[in-house]
GROMACS .gro file of C-alpha atoms in nm:
model
  320
    1MET     CA    1 -14.135   5.589  15.126
    2VAL     CA    2 -13.954   5.347  14.887
    3GLU     CA    3 -13.643   5.469  14.744
    4VAL     CA    4 -13.640   5.448  14.385
    5ILE     CA    5 -13.296   5.473  14.171
    6LEU     CA    6 -13.347   5.532  13.802
    7THR     CA    7 -13.131   5.421  13.510
    8VAL     CA    8 -13.089   5.543  13.204
    9THR     CA    9 -12.974   5.344  12.891
   10MET     CA   10 -12.979   5.508  12.579
   11ASN     CA   11 -12.837   5.243  12.348
   12PRO     CA   12 -12.996   4.903  12.486
   13ALA     CA   13 -12.911   4.576  12.320
   14TYR     CA   14 -13.007   4.207  12.328
   15ASP     CA   15 -12.744   4.055  12.513
   16MET     CA   16 -12.651   3.685  12.361
   17THR     CA   17 -12.443   3.456  12.562
   18TYR     CA   18 -12.307   3.143  12.360
   19ARG     CA   19 -12.123   2.908  12.586
   20VAL     CA   20 -11.857   2.681  12.429
   21GLU     CA   21 -11.594   2.452  12.585
   22ARG     CA   22 -11.304   2.647  12.449
   23PHE     CA   23 -11.302   2.930  12.167
   24GLU     CA   24 -11.037   2.919  11.898
   25ARG     CA   25 -10.971   3.203  11.649
   26GLY     CA   26 -11.052   3.084  11.293
   27GLN     CA   27 -11.224   2.756  11.388
   28ALA     CA   28 -11.573   2.630  11.391
   29HIS     CA   29 -11.740   2.563  11.736
   30ARG     CA   30 -12.017   2.357  11.887
   31VAL     CA   31 -12.207   2.594  12.101
   32ARG     CA   32 -12.339   2.410  12.400
   33SER     CA   33 -12.618   2.649  12.492
   34VAL     CA   34 -12.727   3.003  12.389
   35GLU     CA   35 -12.899   3.265  12.616
   36GLN     CA   36 -13.105   3.587  12.496
   37ARG     CA   37 -13.211   3.868  12.726
   38ILE     CA   38 -13.259   4.224  12.731
   39GLY     CA   39 -12.934   4.447  12.799
   40GLY     CA   40 -12.723   4.740  12.809
   41LYS     CA   41 -12.535   4.882  13.074
   42GLY     CA   42 -12.837   5.055  13.257
   43ILE     CA   43 -13.036   4.761  13.221
   44ASN     CA   44 -12.759   4.553  13.392
   45VAL     CA   45 -12.724   4.829  13.672
   46THR     CA   46 -13.115   4.793  13.719
   47ARG     CA   47 -13.079   4.401  13.774
   48VAL     CA   48 -12.805   4.431  14.009
   49LEU     CA   49 -12.965   4.700  14.206
   50ASN     CA   50 -13.271   4.469  14.242
   51GLN     CA   51 -13.035   4.203  14.393
   52LEU     CA   52 -12.915   4.448  14.629
   53GLY     CA   53 -13.250   4.527  14.760
   54LYS     CA   54 -13.290   4.861  14.600
   55TYR     CA   55 -13.624   4.925  14.383
   56ALA     CA   56 -13.461   5.037  14.036
   57ARG     CA   57 -13.649   5.179  13.725
   58ALA     CA   58 -13.528   5.187  13.382
   59THR     CA   59 -13.556   5.431  13.097
   60GLY     CA   60 -13.382   5.537  12.795
   61PHE     CA   61 -13.425   5.485  12.420
   62SER     CA   62 -13.561   5.168  12.245
   63ASP     CA   63 -13.787   5.022  12.010
   64HIS     CA   64 -14.163   4.889  12.105
   65ALA     CA   65 -14.046   4.516  12.107
   66PHE     CA   66 -13.745   4.583  12.345
   67ALA     CA   67 -13.983   4.785  12.573
   68ALA     CA   68 -14.224   4.529  12.596
   69ALA     CA   69 -13.967   4.263  12.683
   70ALA     CA   70 -13.810   4.471  12.930
   71GLU     CA   71 -14.144   4.548  13.104
   72LEU     CA   72 -14.187   4.188  13.169
   73GLU     CA   73 -13.885   4.180  13.407
   74MET     CA   74 -13.867   4.542  13.555
   75PRO     CA   75 -14.051   4.872  13.584
   76VAL     CA   76 -13.964   5.051  13.241
   77ASP     CA   77 -14.044   5.397  13.068
   78PHE     CA   78 -13.869   5.399  12.754
   79VAL     CA   79 -13.898   5.671  12.480
   80HIS     CA   80 -13.961   5.460  12.162
   81ALA     CA   81 -13.704   5.610  11.949
   82LEU     CA   82 -13.499   5.345  11.774
   83PRO     CA   83 -13.605   5.158  11.474
   84TRP     CA   84 -13.439   4.832  11.621
   85VAL     CA   85 -13.208   4.734  11.896
   86ARG     CA   86 -12.859   4.603  11.864
   87ARG     CA   87 -12.724   4.263  11.988
   88THR     CA   88 -12.413   4.195  12.188
   89VAL     CA   89 -12.261   3.862  12.192
   90VAL     CA   90 -12.059   3.723  12.473
   91ILE     CA   91 -11.862   3.386  12.378
   92SER     CA   92 -11.824   3.198  12.735
   93GLU     CA   93 -11.570   2.939  12.753
   94SER     CA   94 -11.631   2.683  13.034
   95GLU     CA   95 -11.286   2.553  13.041
   96ASP     CA   96 -11.159   2.856  13.225
   97GLY     CA   97 -11.430   3.102  13.239
   98THR     CA   98 -11.266   3.329  12.944
   99ALA     CA   99 -11.528   3.565  12.769
  100THR     CA  100 -11.495   3.723  12.433
  101ALA     CA  101 -11.720   3.993  12.353
  102LEU     CA  102 -11.874   4.149  12.018
  103TRP     CA  103 -12.076   4.463  12.045
  104GLU     CA  104 -12.290   4.606  11.754
  105PRO     CA  105 -12.289   4.942  11.721
  106GLY     CA  106 -12.648   5.021  11.725
  107ALA     CA  107 -12.924   5.188  11.535
  108ARG     CA  108 -12.945   5.562  11.494
  109VAL     CA  109 -13.244   5.728  11.660
  110SER     CA  110 -13.528   5.786  11.453
  111ASN     CA  111 -13.713   6.052  11.662
  112PRO     CA  112 -13.604   6.414  11.604
  113HIS     CA  113 -13.740   6.492  11.929
  114ALA     CA  114 -13.615   6.191  12.121
  115ALA     CA  115 -13.339   6.386  12.332
  116GLU     CA  116 -13.585   6.644  12.441
  117GLN     CA  117 -13.845   6.375  12.523
  118LEU     CA  118 -13.608   6.180  12.728
  119SER     CA  119 -13.483   6.467  12.929
  120VAL     CA  120 -13.833   6.571  13.005
  121ARG     CA  121 -13.905   6.224  13.120
  122VAL     CA  122 -13.623   6.191  13.371
  123ALA     CA  123 -13.673   6.571  13.480
  124GLY     CA  124 -14.030   6.461  13.580
  125LEU     CA  125 -13.941   6.170  13.760
  126LEU     CA  126 -13.678   6.347  13.972
  127PRO     CA  127 -13.888   6.411  14.281
  128GLU     CA  128 -13.954   6.063  14.317
  129ILE     CA  129 -13.613   5.927  14.297
  130ALA     CA  130 -13.301   5.892  14.537
  131GLY     CA  131 -13.034   5.833  14.270
  132LEU     CA  132 -12.960   5.854  13.903
  133VAL     CA  133 -12.731   5.635  13.656
  134ILE     CA  134 -12.652   5.724  13.306
  135SER     CA  135 -12.463   5.421  13.154
  136GLY     CA  136 -12.336   5.316  12.820
  137SER     CA  137 -12.284   5.437  12.488
  138LEU     CA  138 -12.493   5.659  12.271
  139PRO     CA  139 -12.677   5.558  11.959
  140GLY     CA  140 -12.637   5.759  11.643
  141GLY     CA  141 -12.836   6.088  11.616
  142ILE     CA  142 -12.780   6.178  11.982
  143GLU     CA  143 -12.560   6.446  12.096
  144PRO     CA  144 -12.276   6.353  12.338
  145SER     CA  145 -12.394   6.658  12.552
  146LEU     CA  146 -12.715   6.486  12.666
  147PRO     CA  147 -12.599   6.263  12.941
  148ALA     CA  148 -12.429   6.591  13.094
  149GLU     CA  149 -12.726   6.806  13.039
  150ILE     CA  150 -12.959   6.519  13.204
  151ALA     CA  151 -12.720   6.495  13.495
  152ARG     CA  152 -12.683   6.885  13.538
  153THR     CA  153 -13.090   6.880  13.596
  154ALA     CA  154 -13.075   6.598  13.830
  155ILE     CA  155 -12.766   6.729  14.032
  156ALA     CA  156 -12.957   7.060  14.072
  157ALA     CA  157 -13.264   6.878  14.217
  158ASP     CA  158 -13.020   6.717  14.500
  159VAL     CA  159 -13.028   6.384  14.330
  160PRO     CA  160 -12.698   6.165  14.347
  161THR     CA  161 -12.579   6.097  13.981
  162ILE     CA  162 -12.340   5.870  13.826
  163CYS     CA  163 -12.223   5.918  13.475
  164ASP     CA  164 -12.074   5.586  13.327
  165VAL     CA  165 -12.021   5.696  12.976
  166ASP     CA  166 -11.705   5.715  12.759
  167GLY     CA  167 -11.551   5.945  12.488
  168GLU     CA  168 -11.686   6.305  12.430
  169ALA     CA  169 -11.983   6.242  12.651
  170LEU     CA  170 -11.743   6.181  12.950
  171ARG     CA  171 -11.550   6.452  12.895
  172LEU     CA  172 -11.869   6.683  12.896
  173ALA     CA  173 -12.027   6.500  13.211
  174ALA     CA  174 -11.650   6.567  13.404
  175GLN     CA  175 -11.771   6.926  13.349
  176VAL     CA  176 -12.090   6.892  13.566
  177PRO     CA  177 -12.022   6.993  13.921
  178GLY     CA  178 -12.118   6.726  14.184
  179ILE     CA  179 -12.119   6.423  13.915
  180VAL     CA  180 -11.977   6.090  14.007
  181LEU     CA  181 -11.761   5.931  13.733
  182THR     CA  182 -11.691   5.551  13.696
  183PRO     CA  183 -11.442   5.504  13.406
  184ASP     CA  184 -11.220   5.205  13.345
  185GLU     CA  185 -10.847   5.248  13.266
  186THR     CA  186 -10.904   5.288  12.898
  187GLU     CA  187 -11.198   5.538  12.938
  188LEU     CA  188 -11.001   5.741  13.187
  189GLN     CA  189 -10.688   5.748  12.960
  190ARG     CA  190 -10.907   5.897  12.667
  191LEU     CA  191 -11.041   6.143  12.923
  192ILE     CA  192 -10.717   6.274  13.056
  193GLY     CA  193 -10.485   6.192  12.765
  194THR     CA  194 -10.230   5.975  12.958
  195ARG     CA  195 -10.240   5.618  13.057
  196PRO     CA  196 -10.251   5.609  13.446
  197THR     CA  197 -10.041   5.269  13.546
  198THR     CA  198 -10.055   5.305  13.927
  199ALA     CA  199 -10.325   5.371  14.181
  200ASP     CA  200 -10.133   5.706  14.261
  201ASP     CA  201 -10.137   5.799  13.868
  202ILE     CA  202 -10.496   5.781  13.908
  203VAL     CA  203 -10.509   5.998  14.204
  204ILE     CA  204 -10.283   6.265  14.011
  205ALA     CA  205 -10.520   6.231  13.698
  206ALA     CA  206 -10.811   6.274  13.917
  207LYS     CA  207 -10.720   6.556  14.123
  208PRO     CA  208 -10.798   6.859  13.851
  209LEU     CA  209 -11.139   6.697  13.804
  210ILE     CA  210 -11.219   6.699  14.166
  211ASP     CA  211 -11.099   7.050  14.220
  212ASN     CA  212 -11.317   7.150  13.917
  213GLY     CA  213 -11.637   6.999  14.112
  214VAL     CA  214 -11.650   6.628  14.021
  215ARG     CA  215 -11.768   6.468  14.357
  216ALA     CA  216 -11.606   6.141  14.294
  217LEU     CA  217 -11.404   5.937  14.027
  218ILE     CA  218 -11.424   5.573  14.094
  219ALA     CA  219 -11.182   5.400  13.847
  220THR     CA  220 -11.222   5.025  13.764
  221ARG     CA  221 -10.874   4.851  13.711
  222GLY     CA  222 -11.009   4.499  13.650
  223PRO     CA  223 -10.793   4.241  13.861
  224ASP     CA  224 -10.620   4.532  13.995
  225GLY     CA  225 -10.925   4.665  14.165
  226ILE     CA  226 -11.069   4.997  14.218
  227VAL     CA  227 -10.942   5.340  14.305
  228ALA     CA  228 -11.174   5.605  14.454
  229VAL     CA  229 -11.084   5.957  14.449
  230THR     CA  230 -11.320   6.238  14.634
  231ALA     CA  231 -11.214   6.574  14.793
  232GLU     CA  232 -11.226   6.407  15.107
  233GLY     CA  233 -10.956   6.136  15.027
  234ALA     CA  234 -10.862   5.868  14.807
  235TRP     CA  235 -10.860   5.497  14.841
  236THR     CA  236 -10.768   5.182  14.663
  237GLY     CA  237 -10.931   4.841  14.705
  238ALA     CA  238 -10.880   4.499  14.573
  239LEU     CA  239 -10.924   4.135  14.669
  240ALA     CA  240 -10.619   3.944  14.767
  241GLU     CA  241 -10.624   3.705  14.463
  242PRO     CA  242 -10.850   3.824  14.165
  243LEU     CA  243 -11.146   3.575  14.057
  244ALA     CA  244 -11.162   3.432  13.708
  245GLY     CA  245 -11.458   3.470  13.514
  246ASN     CA  246 -11.653   3.690  13.285
  247PRO     CA  247 -11.566   4.064  13.342
  248THR     CA  248 -11.846   4.193  13.126
  249GLY     CA  249 -12.094   4.299  13.378
  250ALA     CA  250 -11.809   4.370  13.673
  251GLY     CA  251 -11.798   4.753  13.590
  252ASP     CA  252 -12.197   4.789  13.597
  253ALA     CA  253 -12.208   4.577  13.927
  254ALA     CA  254 -11.956   4.836  14.082
  255VAL     CA  255 -12.182   5.116  13.948
  256ALA     CA  256 -12.485   4.965  14.127
  257ALA     CA  257 -12.317   4.939  14.442
  258VAL     CA  258 -12.208   5.287  14.432
  259ILE     CA  259 -12.534   5.444  14.367
  260ALA     CA  260 -12.721   5.220  14.602
  261ALA     CA  261 -12.462   5.372  14.897
  262LEU     CA  262 -12.514   5.741  14.760
  263SER     CA  263 -12.886   5.723  14.744
  264SER     CA  264 -12.907   5.628  15.132
  265GLU     CA  265 -12.613   5.815  15.259
  266SER     CA  266 -12.519   6.185  15.194
  267ARG     CA  267 -12.189   6.151  15.342
  268PRO     CA  268 -12.095   5.795  15.278
  269ASP     CA  269 -11.771   5.644  15.429
  270TRP     CA  270 -11.572   5.610  15.108
  271ALA     CA  271 -11.333   5.324  15.249
  272ALA     CA  272 -11.630   5.113  15.363
  273LEU     CA  273 -11.830   5.196  15.019
  274LEU     CA  274 -11.521   5.079  14.804
  275ALA     CA  275 -11.481   4.743  15.007
  276ASP     CA  276 -11.843   4.679  14.916
  277VAL     CA  277 -11.800   4.815  14.554
  278VAL     CA  278 -11.498   4.571  14.513
  279ALA     CA  279 -11.695   4.260  14.640
  280THR     CA  280 -11.996   4.342  14.447
  281SER     CA  281 -11.783   4.381  14.120
  282ALA     CA  282 -11.616   4.038  14.198
  283ALA     CA  283 -11.949   3.869  14.277
  284ALA     CA  284 -12.038   3.965  13.902
  285VAL     CA  285 -11.734   3.811  13.768
  286VAL     CA  286 -11.809   3.472  13.860
  287VAL     CA  287 -12.150   3.459  13.699
  288PRO     CA  288 -12.141   3.411  13.312
  289VAL     CA  289 -12.386   3.671  13.226
  290ALA     CA  290 -12.387   4.054  13.280
  291GLY     CA  291 -12.643   4.199  13.524
  292GLU     CA  292 -12.623   3.925  13.774
  293ILE     CA  293 -12.422   3.872  14.108
  294ASP     CA  294 -12.369   3.603  14.336
  295ARG     CA  295 -12.481   3.741  14.645
  296SER     CA  296 -12.352   3.494  14.884
  297LEU     CA  297 -12.006   3.533  14.738
  298ARG     CA  298 -12.024   3.923  14.783
  299THR     CA  299 -12.121   3.875  15.158
  300ARG     CA  300 -11.801   3.651  15.201
  301LEU     CA  301 -11.581   3.904  15.014
  302THR     CA  302 -11.678   4.211  15.155
  303PRO     CA  303 -11.458   4.172  15.503
  304THR     CA  304 -11.155   4.052  15.301
  305VAL     CA  305 -11.103   4.317  15.069
  306GLN     CA  306 -10.804   4.498  15.118
  307VAL     CA  307 -10.847   4.895  15.110
  308ARG     CA  308 -10.565   5.128  15.137
  309GLU     CA  309 -10.572   5.491  15.173
  310LEU     CA  310 -10.380   5.710  14.933
  311ASP     CA  311 -10.214   6.034  14.969
  312ILE     CA  312 -10.442   6.291  14.779
  313SER     CA  313 -10.239   6.605  14.853
  314THR     CA  314  -9.908   6.528  14.696
  315PRO     CA  315  -9.916   6.171  14.545
  316GLN     CA  316  -9.592   6.072  14.417
  317LYS     CA  317  -9.587   5.978  14.044
  318THR     CA  318  -9.447   5.630  13.978
  319SER     CA  319  -9.185   5.592  13.704
  320PRO     CA  320  -9.292   5.344  13.434
   0.00000   0.00000   0.00000
């Protein structure tokens, strides 16, 4: 039986990539090329999963045009609840790979029964899936409790579940026993109310969440790597030298690597998993568009990732 991973994108987007030689604020620019494709965090996770050899299916909210475009690329099952789908714009500089992103807020859900329809749709698919990812922002008209509600149902069905959300949705998801959380440093700061500056700070911040039932907190730190905290232990992983490029899809690639492992192993080797996650995330940075990885680079990087175990019992807080 083929293992299927389901992704949920509630606020999808058309990803626009403008390539310029060098971007300067307040100046006119000649765009070298323009690329548009369907996007949103869960869509990006789906693409990376397919590149990792996993069969992934996408759901969430959309309009009819976006769903039709998505269907040309991947298996989808969207709830048609948006009057239109937003755009995100990434300005990619060929000079040094720097990327500048502009994100539209998105439309307000027009269907008053959309949340219930999505919950029912995901629940109906649970017997067929080996993992679930709920990613990204929420459109207007959707309560921040919806990701947590869907996650709770999935975990009760013994489906490994990741919530890659922010703000109030993240706070509520953190109360779901068995959940895996994948915040970046800014999202983690909003969740805990303080800014963690070191890997040990993240362990200290994650410990109460783990004690309250969170299965794992995997915090992405940009060029400083990734920290994973579980009840079994804590680890930090990074490349010896960070790669330059477009970090927009790095977090989504990391999420794909995590759920790919959890869908196959009930008790993963977290240190080995972290090495793979760091390499997969880095392999997304060198690609100018989100949702793609350099697979050969990922293979070369994985054995070079430096993973260090952290003290989860009594970590020492580093002075600022």
